CSV table of C-alpha atoms in Angstrom, one decimal:
chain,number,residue,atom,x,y,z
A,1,UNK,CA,77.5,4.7,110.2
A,2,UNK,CA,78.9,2.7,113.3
A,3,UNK,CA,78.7,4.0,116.4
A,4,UNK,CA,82.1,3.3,116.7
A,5,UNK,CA,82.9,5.7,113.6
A,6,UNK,CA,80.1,8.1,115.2
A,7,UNK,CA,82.0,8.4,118.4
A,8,UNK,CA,85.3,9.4,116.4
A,9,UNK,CA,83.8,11.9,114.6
A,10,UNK,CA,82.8,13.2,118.1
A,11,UNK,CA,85.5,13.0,120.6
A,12,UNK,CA,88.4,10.9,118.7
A,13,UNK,CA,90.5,11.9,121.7
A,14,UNK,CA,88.4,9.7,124.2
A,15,UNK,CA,88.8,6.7,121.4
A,16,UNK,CA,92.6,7.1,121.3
A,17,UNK,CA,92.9,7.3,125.0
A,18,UNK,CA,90.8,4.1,125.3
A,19,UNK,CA,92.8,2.1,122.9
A,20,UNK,CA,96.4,3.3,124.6
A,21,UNK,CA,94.6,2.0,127.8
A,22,UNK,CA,93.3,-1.4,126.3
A,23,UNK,CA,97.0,-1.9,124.7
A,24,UNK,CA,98.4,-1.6,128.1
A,25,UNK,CA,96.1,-4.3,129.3
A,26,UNK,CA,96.6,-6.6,126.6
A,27,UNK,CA,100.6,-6.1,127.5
A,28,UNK,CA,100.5,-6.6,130.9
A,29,UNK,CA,97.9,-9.8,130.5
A,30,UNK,CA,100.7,-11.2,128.2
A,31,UNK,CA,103.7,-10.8,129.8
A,32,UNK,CA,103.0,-10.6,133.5
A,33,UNK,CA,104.3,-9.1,135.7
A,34,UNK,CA,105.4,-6.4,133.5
A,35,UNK,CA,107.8,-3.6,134.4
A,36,UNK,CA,107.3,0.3,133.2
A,37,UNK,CA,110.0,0.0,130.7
A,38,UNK,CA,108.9,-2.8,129.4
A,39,UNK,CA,105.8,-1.4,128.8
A,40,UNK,CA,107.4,1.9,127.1
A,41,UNK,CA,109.3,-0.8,124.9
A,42,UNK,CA,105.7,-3.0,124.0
A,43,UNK,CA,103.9,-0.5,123.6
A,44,UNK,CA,106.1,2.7,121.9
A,45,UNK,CA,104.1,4.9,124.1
A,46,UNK,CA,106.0,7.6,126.4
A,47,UNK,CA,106.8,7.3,129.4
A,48,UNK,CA,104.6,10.2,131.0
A,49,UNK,CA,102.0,8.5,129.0
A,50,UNK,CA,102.6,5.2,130.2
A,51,UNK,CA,102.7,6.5,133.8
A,52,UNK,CA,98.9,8.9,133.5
A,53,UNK,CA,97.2,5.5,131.9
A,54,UNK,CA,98.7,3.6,135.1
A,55,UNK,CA,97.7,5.6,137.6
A,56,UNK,CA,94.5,5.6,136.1
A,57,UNK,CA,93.7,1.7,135.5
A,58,UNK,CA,95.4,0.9,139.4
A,59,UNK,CA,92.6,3.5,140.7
A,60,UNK,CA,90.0,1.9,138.7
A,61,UNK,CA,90.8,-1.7,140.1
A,62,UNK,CA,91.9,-3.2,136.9
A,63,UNK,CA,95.9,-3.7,137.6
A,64,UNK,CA,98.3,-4.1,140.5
A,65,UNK,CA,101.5,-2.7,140.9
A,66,UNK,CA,104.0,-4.5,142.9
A,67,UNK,CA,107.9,-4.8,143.0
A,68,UNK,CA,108.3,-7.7,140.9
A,69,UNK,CA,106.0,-5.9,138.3
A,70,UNK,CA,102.8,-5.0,137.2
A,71,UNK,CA,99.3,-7.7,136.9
A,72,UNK,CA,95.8,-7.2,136.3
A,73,UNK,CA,93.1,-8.0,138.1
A,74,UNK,CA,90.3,-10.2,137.9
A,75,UNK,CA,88.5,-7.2,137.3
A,76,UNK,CA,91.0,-6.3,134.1
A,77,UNK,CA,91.4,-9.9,132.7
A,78,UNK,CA,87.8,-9.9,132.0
A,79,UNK,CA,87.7,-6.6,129.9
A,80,UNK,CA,89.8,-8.1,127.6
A,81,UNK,CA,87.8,-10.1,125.2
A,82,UNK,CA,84.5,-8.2,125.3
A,83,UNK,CA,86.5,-4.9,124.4
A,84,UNK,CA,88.9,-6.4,121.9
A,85,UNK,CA,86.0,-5.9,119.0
A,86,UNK,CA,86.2,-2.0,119.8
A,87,UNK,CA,89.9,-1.5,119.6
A,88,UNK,CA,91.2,-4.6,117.2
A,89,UNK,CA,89.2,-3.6,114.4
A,90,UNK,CA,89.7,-0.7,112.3
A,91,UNK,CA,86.1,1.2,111.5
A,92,UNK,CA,87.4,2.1,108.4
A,93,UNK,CA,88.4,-1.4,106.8
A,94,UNK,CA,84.6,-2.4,105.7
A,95,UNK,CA,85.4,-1.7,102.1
A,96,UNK,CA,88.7,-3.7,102.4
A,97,UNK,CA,86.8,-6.7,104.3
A,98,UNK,CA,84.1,-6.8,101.8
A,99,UNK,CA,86.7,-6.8,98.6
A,100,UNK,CA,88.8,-9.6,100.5
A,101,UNK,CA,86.1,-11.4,100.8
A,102,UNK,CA,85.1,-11.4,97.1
A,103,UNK,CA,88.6,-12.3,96.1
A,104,UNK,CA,88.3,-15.0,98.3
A,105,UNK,CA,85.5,-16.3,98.5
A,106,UNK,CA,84.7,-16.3,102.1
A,107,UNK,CA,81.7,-15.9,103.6
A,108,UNK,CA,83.1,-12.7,105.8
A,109,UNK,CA,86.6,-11.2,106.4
A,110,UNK,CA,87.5,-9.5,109.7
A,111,UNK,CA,90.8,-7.6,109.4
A,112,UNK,CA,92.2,-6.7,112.3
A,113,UNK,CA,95.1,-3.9,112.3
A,114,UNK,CA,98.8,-4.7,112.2
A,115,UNK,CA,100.8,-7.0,111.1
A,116,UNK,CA,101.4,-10.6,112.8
A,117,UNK,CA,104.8,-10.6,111.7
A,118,UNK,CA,105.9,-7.4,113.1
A,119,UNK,CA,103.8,-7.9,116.0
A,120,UNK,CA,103.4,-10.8,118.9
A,121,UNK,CA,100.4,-8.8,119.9
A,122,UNK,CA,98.6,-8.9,116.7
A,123,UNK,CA,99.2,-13.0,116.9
A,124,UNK,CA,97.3,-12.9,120.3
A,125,UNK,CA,94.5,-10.6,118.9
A,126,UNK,CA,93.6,-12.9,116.4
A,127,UNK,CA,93.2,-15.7,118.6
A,128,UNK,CA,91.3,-13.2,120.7
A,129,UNK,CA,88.9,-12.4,118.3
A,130,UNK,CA,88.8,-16.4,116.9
A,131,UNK,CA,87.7,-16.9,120.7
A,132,UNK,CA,84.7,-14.0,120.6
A,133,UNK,CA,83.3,-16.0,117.3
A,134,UNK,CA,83.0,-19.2,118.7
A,135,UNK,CA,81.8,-18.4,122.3
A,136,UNK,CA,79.0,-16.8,119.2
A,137,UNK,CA,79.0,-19.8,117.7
A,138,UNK,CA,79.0,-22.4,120.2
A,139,UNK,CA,76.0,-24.2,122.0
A,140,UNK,CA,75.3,-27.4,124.2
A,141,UNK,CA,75.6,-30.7,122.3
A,142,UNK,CA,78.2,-29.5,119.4
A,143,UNK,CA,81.1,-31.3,117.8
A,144,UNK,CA,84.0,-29.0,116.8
A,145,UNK,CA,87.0,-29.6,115.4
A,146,UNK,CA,90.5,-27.5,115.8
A,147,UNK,CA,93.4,-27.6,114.0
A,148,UNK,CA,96.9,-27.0,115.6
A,149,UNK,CA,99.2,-24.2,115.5
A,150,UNK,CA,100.4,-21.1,117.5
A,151,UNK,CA,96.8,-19.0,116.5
A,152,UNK,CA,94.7,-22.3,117.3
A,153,UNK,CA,96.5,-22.8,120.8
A,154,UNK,CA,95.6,-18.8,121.7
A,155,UNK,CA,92.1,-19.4,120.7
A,156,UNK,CA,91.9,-22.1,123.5
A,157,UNK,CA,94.0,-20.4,125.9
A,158,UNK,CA,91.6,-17.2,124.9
A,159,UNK,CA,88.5,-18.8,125.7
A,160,UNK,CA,86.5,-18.4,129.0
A,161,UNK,CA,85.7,-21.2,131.7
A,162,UNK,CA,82.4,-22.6,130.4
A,163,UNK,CA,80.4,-25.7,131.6
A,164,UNK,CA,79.0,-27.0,128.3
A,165,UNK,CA,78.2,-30.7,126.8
A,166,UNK,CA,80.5,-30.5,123.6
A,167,UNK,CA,82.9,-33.0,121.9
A,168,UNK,CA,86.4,-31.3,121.0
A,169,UNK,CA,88.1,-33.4,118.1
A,170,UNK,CA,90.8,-31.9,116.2
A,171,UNK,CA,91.3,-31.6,113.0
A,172,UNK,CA,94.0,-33.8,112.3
A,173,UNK,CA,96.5,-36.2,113.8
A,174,UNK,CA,100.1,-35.1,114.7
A,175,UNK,CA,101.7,-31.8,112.9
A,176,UNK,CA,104.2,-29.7,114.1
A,177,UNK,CA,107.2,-29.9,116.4
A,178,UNK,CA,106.3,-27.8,119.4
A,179,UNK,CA,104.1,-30.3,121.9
A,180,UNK,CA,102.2,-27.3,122.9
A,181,UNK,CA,100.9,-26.5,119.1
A,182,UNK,CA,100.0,-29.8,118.3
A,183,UNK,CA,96.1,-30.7,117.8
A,184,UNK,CA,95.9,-33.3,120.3
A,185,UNK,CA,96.9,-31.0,123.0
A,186,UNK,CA,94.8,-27.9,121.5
A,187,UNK,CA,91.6,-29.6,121.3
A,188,UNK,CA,92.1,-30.9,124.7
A,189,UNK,CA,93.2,-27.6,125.9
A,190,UNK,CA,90.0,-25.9,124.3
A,191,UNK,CA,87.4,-28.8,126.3
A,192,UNK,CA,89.0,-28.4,129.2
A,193,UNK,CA,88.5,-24.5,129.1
A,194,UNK,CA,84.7,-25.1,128.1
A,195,UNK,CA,84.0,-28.5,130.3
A,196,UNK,CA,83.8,-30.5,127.4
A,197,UNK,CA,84.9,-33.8,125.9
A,198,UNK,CA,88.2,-34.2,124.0
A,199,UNK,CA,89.1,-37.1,121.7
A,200,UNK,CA,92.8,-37.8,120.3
A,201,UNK,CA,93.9,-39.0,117.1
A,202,UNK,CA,96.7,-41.5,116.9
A,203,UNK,CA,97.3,-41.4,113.4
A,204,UNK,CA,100.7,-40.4,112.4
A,205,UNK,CA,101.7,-37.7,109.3
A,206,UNK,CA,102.5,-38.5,106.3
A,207,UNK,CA,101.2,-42.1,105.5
A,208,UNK,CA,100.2,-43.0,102.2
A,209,UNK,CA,96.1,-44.1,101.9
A,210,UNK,CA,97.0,-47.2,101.7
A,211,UNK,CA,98.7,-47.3,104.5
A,212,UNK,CA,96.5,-44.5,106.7
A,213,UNK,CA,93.5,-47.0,105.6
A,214,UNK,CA,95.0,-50.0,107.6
A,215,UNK,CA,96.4,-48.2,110.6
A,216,UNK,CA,92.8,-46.3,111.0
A,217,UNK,CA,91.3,-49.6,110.8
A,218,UNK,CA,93.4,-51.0,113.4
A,219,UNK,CA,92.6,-48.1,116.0
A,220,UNK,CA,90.4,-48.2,118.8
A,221,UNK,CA,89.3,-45.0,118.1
A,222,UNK,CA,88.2,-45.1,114.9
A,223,UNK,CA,84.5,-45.6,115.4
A,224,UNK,CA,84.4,-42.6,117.8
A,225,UNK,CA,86.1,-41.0,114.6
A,226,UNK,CA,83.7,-42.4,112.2
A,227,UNK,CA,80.7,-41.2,114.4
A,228,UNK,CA,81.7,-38.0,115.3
A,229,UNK,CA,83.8,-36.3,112.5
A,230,UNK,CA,80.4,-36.4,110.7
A,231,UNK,CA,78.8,-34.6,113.2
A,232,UNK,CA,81.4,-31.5,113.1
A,233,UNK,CA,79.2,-28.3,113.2
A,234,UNK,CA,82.3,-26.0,113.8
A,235,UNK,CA,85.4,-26.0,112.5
A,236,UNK,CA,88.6,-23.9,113.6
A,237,UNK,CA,91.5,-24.0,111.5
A,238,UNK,CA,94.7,-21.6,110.5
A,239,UNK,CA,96.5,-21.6,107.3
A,240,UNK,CA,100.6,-22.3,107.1
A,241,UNK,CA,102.9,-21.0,104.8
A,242,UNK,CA,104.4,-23.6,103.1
A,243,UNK,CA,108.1,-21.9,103.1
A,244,UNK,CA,108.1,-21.6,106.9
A,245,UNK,CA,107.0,-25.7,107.6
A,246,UNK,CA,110.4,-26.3,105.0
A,247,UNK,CA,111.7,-24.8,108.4
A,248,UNK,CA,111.0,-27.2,110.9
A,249,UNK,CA,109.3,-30.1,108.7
A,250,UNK,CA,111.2,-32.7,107.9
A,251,UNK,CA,109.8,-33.9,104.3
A,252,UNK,CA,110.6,-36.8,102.3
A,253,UNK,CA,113.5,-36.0,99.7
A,254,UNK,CA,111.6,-36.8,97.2
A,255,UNK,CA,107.9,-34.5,98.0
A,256,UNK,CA,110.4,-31.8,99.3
A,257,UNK,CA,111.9,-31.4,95.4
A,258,UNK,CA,108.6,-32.0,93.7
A,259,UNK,CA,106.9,-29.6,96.1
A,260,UNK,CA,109.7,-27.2,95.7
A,261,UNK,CA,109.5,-27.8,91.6
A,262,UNK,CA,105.6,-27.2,91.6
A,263,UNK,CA,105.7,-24.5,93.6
A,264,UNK,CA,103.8,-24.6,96.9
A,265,UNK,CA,103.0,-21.7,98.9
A,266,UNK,CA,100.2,-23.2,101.5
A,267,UNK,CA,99.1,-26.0,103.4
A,268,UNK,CA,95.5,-26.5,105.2
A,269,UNK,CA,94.0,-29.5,106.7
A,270,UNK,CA,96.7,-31.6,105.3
A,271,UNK,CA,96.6,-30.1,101.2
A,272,UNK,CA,99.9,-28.3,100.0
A,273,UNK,CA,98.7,-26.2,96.6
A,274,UNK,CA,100.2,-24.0,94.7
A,275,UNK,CA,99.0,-20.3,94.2
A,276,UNK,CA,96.2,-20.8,91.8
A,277,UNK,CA,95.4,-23.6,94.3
A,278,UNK,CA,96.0,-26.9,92.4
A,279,UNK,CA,96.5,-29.4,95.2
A,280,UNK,CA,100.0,-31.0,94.8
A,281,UNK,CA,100.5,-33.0,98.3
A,282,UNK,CA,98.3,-34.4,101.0
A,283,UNK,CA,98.9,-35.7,104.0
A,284,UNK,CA,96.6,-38.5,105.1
A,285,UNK,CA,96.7,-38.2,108.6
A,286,UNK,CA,93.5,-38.3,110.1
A,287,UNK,CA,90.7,-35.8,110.9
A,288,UNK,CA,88.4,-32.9,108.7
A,289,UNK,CA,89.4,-32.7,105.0
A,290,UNK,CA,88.8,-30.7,102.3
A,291,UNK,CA,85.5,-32.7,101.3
A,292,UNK,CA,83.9,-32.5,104.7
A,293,UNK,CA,84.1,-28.7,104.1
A,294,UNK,CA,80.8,-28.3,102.4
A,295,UNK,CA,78.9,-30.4,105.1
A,296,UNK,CA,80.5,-28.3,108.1
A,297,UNK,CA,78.3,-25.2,109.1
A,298,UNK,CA,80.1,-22.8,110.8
A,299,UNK,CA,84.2,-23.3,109.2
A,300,UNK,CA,86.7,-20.5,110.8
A,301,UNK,CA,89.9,-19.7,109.2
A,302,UNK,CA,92.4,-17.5,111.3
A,303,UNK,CA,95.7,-16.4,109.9
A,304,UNK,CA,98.0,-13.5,109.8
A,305,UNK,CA,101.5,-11.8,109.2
A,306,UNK,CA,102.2,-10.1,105.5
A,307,UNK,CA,104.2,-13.6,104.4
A,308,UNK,CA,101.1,-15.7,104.9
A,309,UNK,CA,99.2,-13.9,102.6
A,310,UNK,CA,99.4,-16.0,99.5
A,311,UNK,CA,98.9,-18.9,101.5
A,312,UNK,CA,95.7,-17.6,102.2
A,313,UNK,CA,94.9,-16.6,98.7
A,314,UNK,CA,96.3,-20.6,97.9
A,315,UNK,CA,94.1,-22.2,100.4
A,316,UNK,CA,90.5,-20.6,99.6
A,317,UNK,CA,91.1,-21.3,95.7
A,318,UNK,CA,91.4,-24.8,96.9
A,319,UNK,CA,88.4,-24.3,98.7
A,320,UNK,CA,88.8,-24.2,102.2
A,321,UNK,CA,86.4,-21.5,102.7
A,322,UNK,CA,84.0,-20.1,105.6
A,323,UNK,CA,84.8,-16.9,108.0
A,324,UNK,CA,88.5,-15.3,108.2
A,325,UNK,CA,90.3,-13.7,111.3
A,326,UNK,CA,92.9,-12.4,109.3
A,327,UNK,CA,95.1,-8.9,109.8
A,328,UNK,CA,96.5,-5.5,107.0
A,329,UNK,CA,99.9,-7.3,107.1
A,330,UNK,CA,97.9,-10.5,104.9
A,331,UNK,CA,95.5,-8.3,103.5
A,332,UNK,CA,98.0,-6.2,101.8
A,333,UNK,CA,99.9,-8.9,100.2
A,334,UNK,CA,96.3,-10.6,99.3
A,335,UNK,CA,95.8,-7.2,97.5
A,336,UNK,CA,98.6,-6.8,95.8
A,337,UNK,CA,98.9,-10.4,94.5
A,338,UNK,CA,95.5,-10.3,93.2
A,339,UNK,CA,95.5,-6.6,91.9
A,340,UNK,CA,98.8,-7.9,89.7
A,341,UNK,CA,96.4,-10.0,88.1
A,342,UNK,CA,99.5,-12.8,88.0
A,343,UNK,CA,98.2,-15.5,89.9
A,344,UNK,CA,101.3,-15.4,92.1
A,345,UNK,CA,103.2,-17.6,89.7
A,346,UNK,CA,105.5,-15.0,87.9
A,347,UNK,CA,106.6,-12.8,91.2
A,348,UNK,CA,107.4,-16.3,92.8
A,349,UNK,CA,110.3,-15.6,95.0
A,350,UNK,CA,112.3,-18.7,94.4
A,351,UNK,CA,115.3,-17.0,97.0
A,352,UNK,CA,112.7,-18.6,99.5
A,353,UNK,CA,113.6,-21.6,98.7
C-alpha cells in the first residue's frame, strides 16, 4: 500500500485539510492577487473555511495579504510542484491507470482527478505534473522536442529556472491561432526557463510533400533540422480534438468535407485519424512525425477534458504512444467508448459537426 493510502487510512482529516490548503495555493498562484470571494467562488469552499486555511498559510510565510489581494510567497511558489504529486493524483486510480494503459497501449497512464473541461485548474495541473516528468527526465546535452498548445505552453511556464546545455526544437512548424500557443514560442519559452537553446521552424501548415520538400530545402535551417530532429531523446506533445480545431482552423473546402465524411475525431503531430485510428490527413509542416516515434526514448503525451477522450483513444491506435498525463473527465469517456466495444464509429455524434 502507498504511503499516501496509509496515511488516509490513519488520519484522512490531515489529508483533506492539506489538499483544501494546496488548492488555495494553486488558486492564488493562478490568478494573483486574489480576493476572499474569489477564492470561495474557485475553490467551492466556505467562507469560515477559506478564512482558518488563510490565517494559517500567512503565519507559515507562504502568502501575503494585501488590499489589492492575496499572493504567495517565494516560499509558497515553490511548494507547488513538489506537492502536486500528493494532492493531483487519486491513490485509488491504480487499477484505472493500469486498464487505460492496456487499452492504449502506453507505456504508463497518470490520471489526475477532475475534469479539464469543467475545470481551468485541472488544465494547469496537467501541465504541472508534465513539468515534474521531464525535470525526471531531463539531463545536460539533450534534444527535446515540444509540441504547441494551451497544456504544452503550462508545461514551460510550469518548469523551474535551470541552467542546462539542451537544444529545445518543437515539434512542428506553425499551428494554432493564439501566438502564445504556437510551438515556436513554446519551445522557446521552455529553453529560456531551463537556459537552453531554441531553434524555430519556418515551415508553414498545410503544404503538400511536394511542396514542404522544396521550401525545407530552401531554408537555412534545415541542416540544423536535419541534425538535430534525429537526436530527439524527449518528446512533449498534447492531443487535439479534431471538432474543436473545425473551431478556429481554417481548412481547405475540400479536406474539411472529406475529413468531415471520414470521420475524424483527433489530430497529433500533424495526423487527423479517425476512431479506429486510420490516418485520413496530414499536415507536412515540419518537425517529429509519426515514424520518428519509435526512435524517440522518452515520448510524453498530455491531454484532458471528457471531449478529448476519443481523440486520445484515435491517436495511440495510430501509434503515437509513450507516457500520458491525462485526467477522470478523458478517462471516463476512454472507458466507455472502449467498454461499448464499438470502436467509436456507431455513437459518432454527427450534431458536432
Amino acid at each position: 500500500m502507498k504511503d499516501d493510502s496509509l496515511l488516509m487510512l490513519l488520519a484522512p482529516e490531515m489529508l483533506n485539510e492539506a489538499g483544501e490548503r494546496f488548492r488555495i495555493l494553486q488558486e492564488i498562484h493562478a490568478s494573483q492577487p486574489v480576493g476572499r470571494h474569489l477564492l470561495i467562488v474557485q475553490t467551492k469552499l466556505s467562507e469560515s473555511t477559506i478564512r482558518r486555511h488563510i490565517e494559517y498559510l500567512e503565519k507559515a510565510g507562504l502568502l501575503i495579504a494585501k488590499p489589492k489581494g492575496m499572493i504567495l510567497t517565494e516560499k509558497g511558489e515553490s511548494l507547488l510542484i513538489p506537492l502536486s504529486h500528493y494532492f493531483q493524483k487519486n491513490p485509488t486510480r491504480g487499477e484505472i491507470e493500469k486498464k487505460l494503459a492496456h487499452i492504449l497501449s502506453m507505456e504508463r497512464v497518470i490520471l489526475l482527478k477532475g475534469d479539464a473541461d469543467q475545470s481551468e485548474t485541472v488544465k494547469r495541473n496537467i501541465s504541472e505534473e508534465a513539468a515534474l516528468i521531464l525535470m525526471r527526465w531531463i539531463r545536460d546535452g539533450d534534444v527535446v522536442a515540444i509540441s504547441g498548445g494551451e497544456i504544452m505552453a503550462g508545461v514551460a511556464g510550469a518548469m523551474p529556472p535551470f541552467h542546462m546545455s539542451l537544444d529545445v526544437l518543437p515539434a512542428c512548424g506553425g499551428l494554432g491561432r493564439k501566438v502564445e500557443y504556437l510551438p515556436n514560442v513554446v519551445a522557446a519559452r521552455l529553453a529560456e526557463r531551463v537556459g537552453g537553446n531554441y531553434h524555430i521552424i519556418h515551415v508553414p501548415e498545410g503544404l503538400s510533400p511536394e511542396l514542404y520538400r522544396q521550401v525545407k530545402k530552401a531554408l537555412p535551417q534545415s541542416k540544423v533540422m536535419d541534425t538535430l530532429f534525429p537526436k530527439v531523446r524527449i518528446l512533449l506533445t498534447g492531443i487535439n480534438d479534431f471538432f474543436d480545431m473545425m473551431k478556429w482552423r481554417d481548412f481547405p473546402a475540400d479536406v474539411k468535407e472529406r475529413l468531415v465524411r471520414d470521420k475524424a475525431v483527433g489530430e497529433g503531430l500533424g495526423l487527423f485519424s479517425d476512431q479506429n485510428g486510420k490516418v485520413l490527413y496530414r499536415l507536412y509542416n515540419g518537425g517529429i512525425t509519426k515514424e520518428d516515434i519509435p526512435t524517440i526514448p522518452h515520448i510524453l503525451l498530455a491531454a484532458g477534458g471528457r471531449h478529448k477522450g476519443r481523440a486520445i483513444l484515435a491517436m495511440a491506435r495510430t501509434g503515437i504512444r509513450g507516457t500520458l498525463i491525462t485526467d477522470e473527465g478523458a478517462a471516463n469517456e476512454i472507458l466507455a467508448v472502449s467498454d461499448s466495444n464499438i470502436g467509436g464509429c456507431k455513437n459518432h455524434d454527427k450534431n458536432r459537426y
